[in-house]
Structure formats: C-alpha cells, structure tokens
Coordinates of N, CA and C in Angstrom, one line a residue:
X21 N -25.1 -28.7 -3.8 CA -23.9 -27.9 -4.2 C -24.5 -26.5 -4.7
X22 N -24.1 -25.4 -4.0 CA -24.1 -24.1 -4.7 C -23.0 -23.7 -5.4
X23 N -23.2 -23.2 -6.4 CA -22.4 -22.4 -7.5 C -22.2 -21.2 -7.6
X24 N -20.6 -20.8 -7.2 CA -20.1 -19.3 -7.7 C -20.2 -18.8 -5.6
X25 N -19.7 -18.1 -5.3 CA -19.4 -17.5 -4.2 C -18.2 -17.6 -3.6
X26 N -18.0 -17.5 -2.8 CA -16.6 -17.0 -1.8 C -16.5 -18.3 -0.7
X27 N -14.6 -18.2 -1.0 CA -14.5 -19.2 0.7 C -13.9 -18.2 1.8
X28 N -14.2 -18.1 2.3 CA -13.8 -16.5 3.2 C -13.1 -17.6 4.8
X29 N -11.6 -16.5 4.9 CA -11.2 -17.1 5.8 C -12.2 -17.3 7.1
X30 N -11.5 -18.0 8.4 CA -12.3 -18.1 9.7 C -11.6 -17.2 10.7
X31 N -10.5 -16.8 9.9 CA -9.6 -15.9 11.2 C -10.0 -14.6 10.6
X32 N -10.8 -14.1 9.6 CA -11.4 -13.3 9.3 C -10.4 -11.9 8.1
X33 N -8.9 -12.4 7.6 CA -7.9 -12.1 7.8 C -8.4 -12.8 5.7
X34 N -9.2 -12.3 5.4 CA -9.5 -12.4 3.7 C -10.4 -13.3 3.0
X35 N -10.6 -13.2 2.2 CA -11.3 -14.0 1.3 C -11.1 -14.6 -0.3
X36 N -11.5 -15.6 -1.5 CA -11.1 -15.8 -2.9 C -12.2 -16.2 -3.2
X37 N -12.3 -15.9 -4.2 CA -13.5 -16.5 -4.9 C -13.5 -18.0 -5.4
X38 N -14.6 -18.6 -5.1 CA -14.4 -20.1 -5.9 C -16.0 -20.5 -6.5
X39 N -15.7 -21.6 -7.4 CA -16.6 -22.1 -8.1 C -17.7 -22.8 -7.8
X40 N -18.2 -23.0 -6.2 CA -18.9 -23.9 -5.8 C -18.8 -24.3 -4.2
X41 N -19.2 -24.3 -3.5 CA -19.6 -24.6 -1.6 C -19.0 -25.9 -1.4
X42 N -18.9 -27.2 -2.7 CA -18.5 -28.1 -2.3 C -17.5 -29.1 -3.5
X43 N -16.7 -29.4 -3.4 CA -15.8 -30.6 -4.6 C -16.9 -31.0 -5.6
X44 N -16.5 -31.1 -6.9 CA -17.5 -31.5 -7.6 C -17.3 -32.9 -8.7
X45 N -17.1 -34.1 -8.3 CA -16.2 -34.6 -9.3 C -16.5 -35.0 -10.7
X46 N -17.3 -34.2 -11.1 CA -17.8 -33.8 -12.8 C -16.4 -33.0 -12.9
X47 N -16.2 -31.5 -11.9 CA -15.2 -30.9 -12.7 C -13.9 -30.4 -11.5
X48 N -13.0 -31.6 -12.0 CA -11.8 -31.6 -11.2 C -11.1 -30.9 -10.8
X49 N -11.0 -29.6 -11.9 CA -10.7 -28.1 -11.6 C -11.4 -26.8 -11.3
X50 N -12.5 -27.4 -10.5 CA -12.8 -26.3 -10.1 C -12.4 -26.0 -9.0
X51 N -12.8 -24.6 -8.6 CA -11.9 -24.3 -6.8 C -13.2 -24.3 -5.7
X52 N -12.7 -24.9 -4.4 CA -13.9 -24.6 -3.4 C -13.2 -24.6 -2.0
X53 N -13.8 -24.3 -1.3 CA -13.3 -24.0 0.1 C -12.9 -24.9 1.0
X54 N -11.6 -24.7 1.3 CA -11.2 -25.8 2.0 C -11.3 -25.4 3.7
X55 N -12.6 -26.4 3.8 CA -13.3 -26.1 4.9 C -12.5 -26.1 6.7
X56 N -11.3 -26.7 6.5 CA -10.2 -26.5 7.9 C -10.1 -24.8 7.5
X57 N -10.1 -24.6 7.0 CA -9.7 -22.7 7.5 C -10.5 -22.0 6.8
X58 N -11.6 -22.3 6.2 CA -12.4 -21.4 5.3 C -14.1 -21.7 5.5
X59 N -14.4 -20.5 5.4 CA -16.1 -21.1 4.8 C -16.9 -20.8 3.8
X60 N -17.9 -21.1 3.5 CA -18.4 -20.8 2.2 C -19.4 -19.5 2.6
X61 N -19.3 -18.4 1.4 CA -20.4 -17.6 1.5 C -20.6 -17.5 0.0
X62 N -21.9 -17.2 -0.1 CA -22.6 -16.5 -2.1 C -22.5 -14.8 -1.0
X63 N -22.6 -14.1 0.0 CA -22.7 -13.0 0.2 C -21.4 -12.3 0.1
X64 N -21.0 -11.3 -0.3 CA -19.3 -10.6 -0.6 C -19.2 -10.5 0.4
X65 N -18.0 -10.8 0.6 CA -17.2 -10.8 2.4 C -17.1 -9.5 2.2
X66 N -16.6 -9.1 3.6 CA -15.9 -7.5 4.1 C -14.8 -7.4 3.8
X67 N -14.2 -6.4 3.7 CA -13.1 -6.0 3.4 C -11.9 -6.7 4.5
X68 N -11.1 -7.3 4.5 CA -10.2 -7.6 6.0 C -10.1 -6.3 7.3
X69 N -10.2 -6.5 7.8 CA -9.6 -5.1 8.7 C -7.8 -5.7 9.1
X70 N -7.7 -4.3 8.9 CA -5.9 -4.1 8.9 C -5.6 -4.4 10.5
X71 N -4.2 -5.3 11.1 CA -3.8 -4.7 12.2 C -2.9 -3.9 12.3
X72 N -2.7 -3.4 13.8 CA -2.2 -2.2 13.5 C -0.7 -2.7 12.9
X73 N -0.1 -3.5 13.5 CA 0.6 -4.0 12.5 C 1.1 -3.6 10.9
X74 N 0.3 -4.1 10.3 CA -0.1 -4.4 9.0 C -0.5 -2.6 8.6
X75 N -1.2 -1.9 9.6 CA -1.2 -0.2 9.2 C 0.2 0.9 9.5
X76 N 0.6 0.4 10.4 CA 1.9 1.2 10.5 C 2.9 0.4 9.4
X77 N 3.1 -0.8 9.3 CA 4.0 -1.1 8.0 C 3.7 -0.2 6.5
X78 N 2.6 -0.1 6.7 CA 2.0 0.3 5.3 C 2.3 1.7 4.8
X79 N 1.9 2.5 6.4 CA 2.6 3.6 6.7 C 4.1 4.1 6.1
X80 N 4.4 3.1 7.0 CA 6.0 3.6 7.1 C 6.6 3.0 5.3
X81 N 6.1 2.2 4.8 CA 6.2 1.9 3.2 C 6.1 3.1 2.7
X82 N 4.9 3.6 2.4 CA 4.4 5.0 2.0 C 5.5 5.8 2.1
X83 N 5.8 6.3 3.3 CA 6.8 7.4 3.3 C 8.0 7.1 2.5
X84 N 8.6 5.9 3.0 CA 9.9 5.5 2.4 C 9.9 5.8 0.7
X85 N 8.6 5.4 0.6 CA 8.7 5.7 -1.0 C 9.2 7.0 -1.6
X86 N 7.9 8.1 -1.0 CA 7.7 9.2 -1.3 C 9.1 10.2 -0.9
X87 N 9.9 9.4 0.3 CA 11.7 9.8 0.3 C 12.5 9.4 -0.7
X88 N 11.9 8.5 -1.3 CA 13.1 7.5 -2.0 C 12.9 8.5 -3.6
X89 N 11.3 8.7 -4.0 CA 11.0 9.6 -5.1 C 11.7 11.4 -4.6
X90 N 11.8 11.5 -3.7 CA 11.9 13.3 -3.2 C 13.8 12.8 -3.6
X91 N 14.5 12.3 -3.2 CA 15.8 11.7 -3.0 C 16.0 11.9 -4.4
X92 N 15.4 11.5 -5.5 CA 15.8 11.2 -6.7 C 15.3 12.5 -7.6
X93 N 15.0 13.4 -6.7 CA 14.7 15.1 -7.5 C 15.7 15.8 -6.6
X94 N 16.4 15.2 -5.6 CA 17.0 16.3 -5.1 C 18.6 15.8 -5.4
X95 N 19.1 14.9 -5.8 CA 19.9 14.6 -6.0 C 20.6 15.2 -7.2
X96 N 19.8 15.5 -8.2 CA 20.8 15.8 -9.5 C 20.7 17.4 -9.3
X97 N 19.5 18.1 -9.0 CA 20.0 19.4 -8.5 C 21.1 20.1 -7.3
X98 N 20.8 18.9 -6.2 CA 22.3 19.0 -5.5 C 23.7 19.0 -6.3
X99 N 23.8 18.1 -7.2 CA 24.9 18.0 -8.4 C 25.1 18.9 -9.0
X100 N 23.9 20.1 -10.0 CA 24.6 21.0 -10.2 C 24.6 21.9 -9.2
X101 N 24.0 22.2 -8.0 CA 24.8 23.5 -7.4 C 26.0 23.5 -7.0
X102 N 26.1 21.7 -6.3 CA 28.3 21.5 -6.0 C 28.6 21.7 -6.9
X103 N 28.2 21.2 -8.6 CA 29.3 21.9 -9.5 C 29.2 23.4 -10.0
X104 N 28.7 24.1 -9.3 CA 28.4 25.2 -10.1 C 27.8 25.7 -11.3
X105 N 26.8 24.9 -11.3 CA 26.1 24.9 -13.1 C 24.9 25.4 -12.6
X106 N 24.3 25.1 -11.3 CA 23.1 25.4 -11.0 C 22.3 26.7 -11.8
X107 N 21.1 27.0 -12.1 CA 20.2 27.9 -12.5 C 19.7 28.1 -11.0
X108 N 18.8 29.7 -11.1 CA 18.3 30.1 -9.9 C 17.1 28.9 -9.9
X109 N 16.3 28.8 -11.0 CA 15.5 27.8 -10.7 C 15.6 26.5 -10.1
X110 N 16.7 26.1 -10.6 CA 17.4 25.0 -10.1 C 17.9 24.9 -8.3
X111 N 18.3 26.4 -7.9 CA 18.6 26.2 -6.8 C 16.9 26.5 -6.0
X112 N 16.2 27.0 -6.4 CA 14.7 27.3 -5.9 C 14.3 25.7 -5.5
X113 N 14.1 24.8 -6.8 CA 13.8 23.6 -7.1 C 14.0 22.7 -5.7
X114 N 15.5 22.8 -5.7 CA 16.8 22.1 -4.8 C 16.0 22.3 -2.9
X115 N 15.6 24.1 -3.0 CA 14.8 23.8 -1.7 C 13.6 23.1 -1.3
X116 N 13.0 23.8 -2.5 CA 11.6 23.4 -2.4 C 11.5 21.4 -1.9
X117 N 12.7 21.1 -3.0 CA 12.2 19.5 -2.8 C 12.8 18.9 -1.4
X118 N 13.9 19.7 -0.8 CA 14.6 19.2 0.8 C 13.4 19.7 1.3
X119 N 12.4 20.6 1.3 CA 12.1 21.2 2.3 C 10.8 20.2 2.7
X120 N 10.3 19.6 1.6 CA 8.7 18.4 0.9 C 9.8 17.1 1.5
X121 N 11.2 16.9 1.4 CA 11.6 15.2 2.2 C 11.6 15.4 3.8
X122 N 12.0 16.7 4.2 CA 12.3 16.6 5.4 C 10.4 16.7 6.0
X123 N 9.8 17.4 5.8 CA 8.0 17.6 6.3 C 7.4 15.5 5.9
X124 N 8.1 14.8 5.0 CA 7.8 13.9 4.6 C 8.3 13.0 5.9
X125 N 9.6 13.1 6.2 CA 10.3 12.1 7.2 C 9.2 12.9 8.4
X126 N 8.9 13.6 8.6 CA 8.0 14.2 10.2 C 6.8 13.5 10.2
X127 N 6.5 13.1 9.1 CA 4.7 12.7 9.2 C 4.6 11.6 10.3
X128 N 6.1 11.3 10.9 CA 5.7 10.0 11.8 C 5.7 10.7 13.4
X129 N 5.6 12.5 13.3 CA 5.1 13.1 14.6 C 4.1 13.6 14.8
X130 N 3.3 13.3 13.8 CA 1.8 13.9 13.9 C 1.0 12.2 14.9
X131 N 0.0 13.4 15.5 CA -0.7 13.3 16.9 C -1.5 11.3 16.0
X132 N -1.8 11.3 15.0 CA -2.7 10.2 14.8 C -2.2 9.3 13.7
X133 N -0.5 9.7 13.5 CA 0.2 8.8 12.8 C 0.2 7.3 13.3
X134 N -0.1 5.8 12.9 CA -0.5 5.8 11.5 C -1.5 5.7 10.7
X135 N -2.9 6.0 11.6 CA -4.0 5.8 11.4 C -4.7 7.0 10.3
X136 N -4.0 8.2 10.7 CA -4.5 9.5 9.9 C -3.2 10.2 9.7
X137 N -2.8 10.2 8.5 CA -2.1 11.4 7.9 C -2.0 12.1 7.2
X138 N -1.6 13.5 7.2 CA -1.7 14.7 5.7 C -0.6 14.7 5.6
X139 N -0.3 14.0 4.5 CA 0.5 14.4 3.4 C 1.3 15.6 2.6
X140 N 2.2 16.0 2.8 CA 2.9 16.6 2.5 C 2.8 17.4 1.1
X141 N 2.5 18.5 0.3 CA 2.2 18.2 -1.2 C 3.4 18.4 -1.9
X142 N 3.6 17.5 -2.6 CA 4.4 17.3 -3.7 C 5.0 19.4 -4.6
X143 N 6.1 19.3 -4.6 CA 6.5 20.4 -5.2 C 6.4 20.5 -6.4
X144 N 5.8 21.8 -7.0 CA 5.3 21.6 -8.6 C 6.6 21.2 -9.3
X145 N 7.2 20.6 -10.6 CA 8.1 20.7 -11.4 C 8.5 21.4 -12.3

C-alpha cells in the first residue's frame, strides 16, 4: 500500500486526492481509488483540458455575467434620465456604461472567440 496521492480519472476528464493506492481495513474511512474509472498516481495529475464544449460555455457564462453586472449600472441611471433628475455626470455615466454592454455582447465576433478574448474595460465609477 502506498500512502497519500491521487486517483486520477481514465477518461482523463480530472482528478481527487486520496489517502492510499489501495482499501485499508485498519482504516475504514479512508478514501482510495476506485479502480473501474480511476487510477492511482503519488505524481500531481495535469490540469483536465477543457472541451471546446466546456470553453465556449464558460465563455458565453463570462459575458452573461459582465451584461448582467453592466445591466445593473445602467439601469438606475436610465431611471433618472426618463425621470428627469439626471446629472450631466449621470448622463455621461449612462453612456459610458451602454457603450462597455454593447462592445461586451460583440466579444462573440472576434476572429478567436472562445478560445482568446479582450475584454472590454470596465468604465471607471
């Protein structure tokens, strides 16, 4: 029995740490690799590689976010300009931040979306 290393999947798709290469019945709770889908290493697995799958979801998460945060700065400044309370800063603000959602919703026309993207920068507050 070796002690302390990794059971790293066989579909290559992640790894967990466990207490030992093999069951140990001294200690009933320990964890070890359950050798139908896993195998033992003491060396640190690799990182998983992403599919693309799994990279365009991640992607398209990302943005949604960074709409869902731009949405929620552009929304109460929209509020005061329909009511007419707006400040000039306020209406500056109001562009700046449509101008960072809409460059945000485009990042899915760039040449190497979703593998490489620049990001939009955030409007100062």
């Amino acid at each position: 029995m070796i002690y302390g290393g990794y059971a790293v999947r066989k579909d290559g798709q992640g790894w967990r740490s466990v207490d030992g290469s093999e069951a140990d019945p001294e200690n009933k709770d320990w964890i070890y690799p359950d050798y139908e889908t896993e195998e033992f290493s003491q060396d640190t697995p690799p990182i998983p590689i992403a599919s693309p799958e799994e990279i365009l979801a991640a992607a398209n998460s990302h943005r949604d976010m960074l709409l869902t945060f731009a949405t929620l700065r552009v929304n109460p400044l929209q509020d005061a300009v329909d009511l007419e309370e707006a400040t000039e800063a306020d209406i500056a603000s109001l562009k700046s931040w449509k101008k960072y959602r809409v460059l945000v919703n485009r990042v899915t026309d760039q040449a190497a979306y979703p593998h490489t993207i620049v990001w939009p920068p955030q409007p100062s507050e």
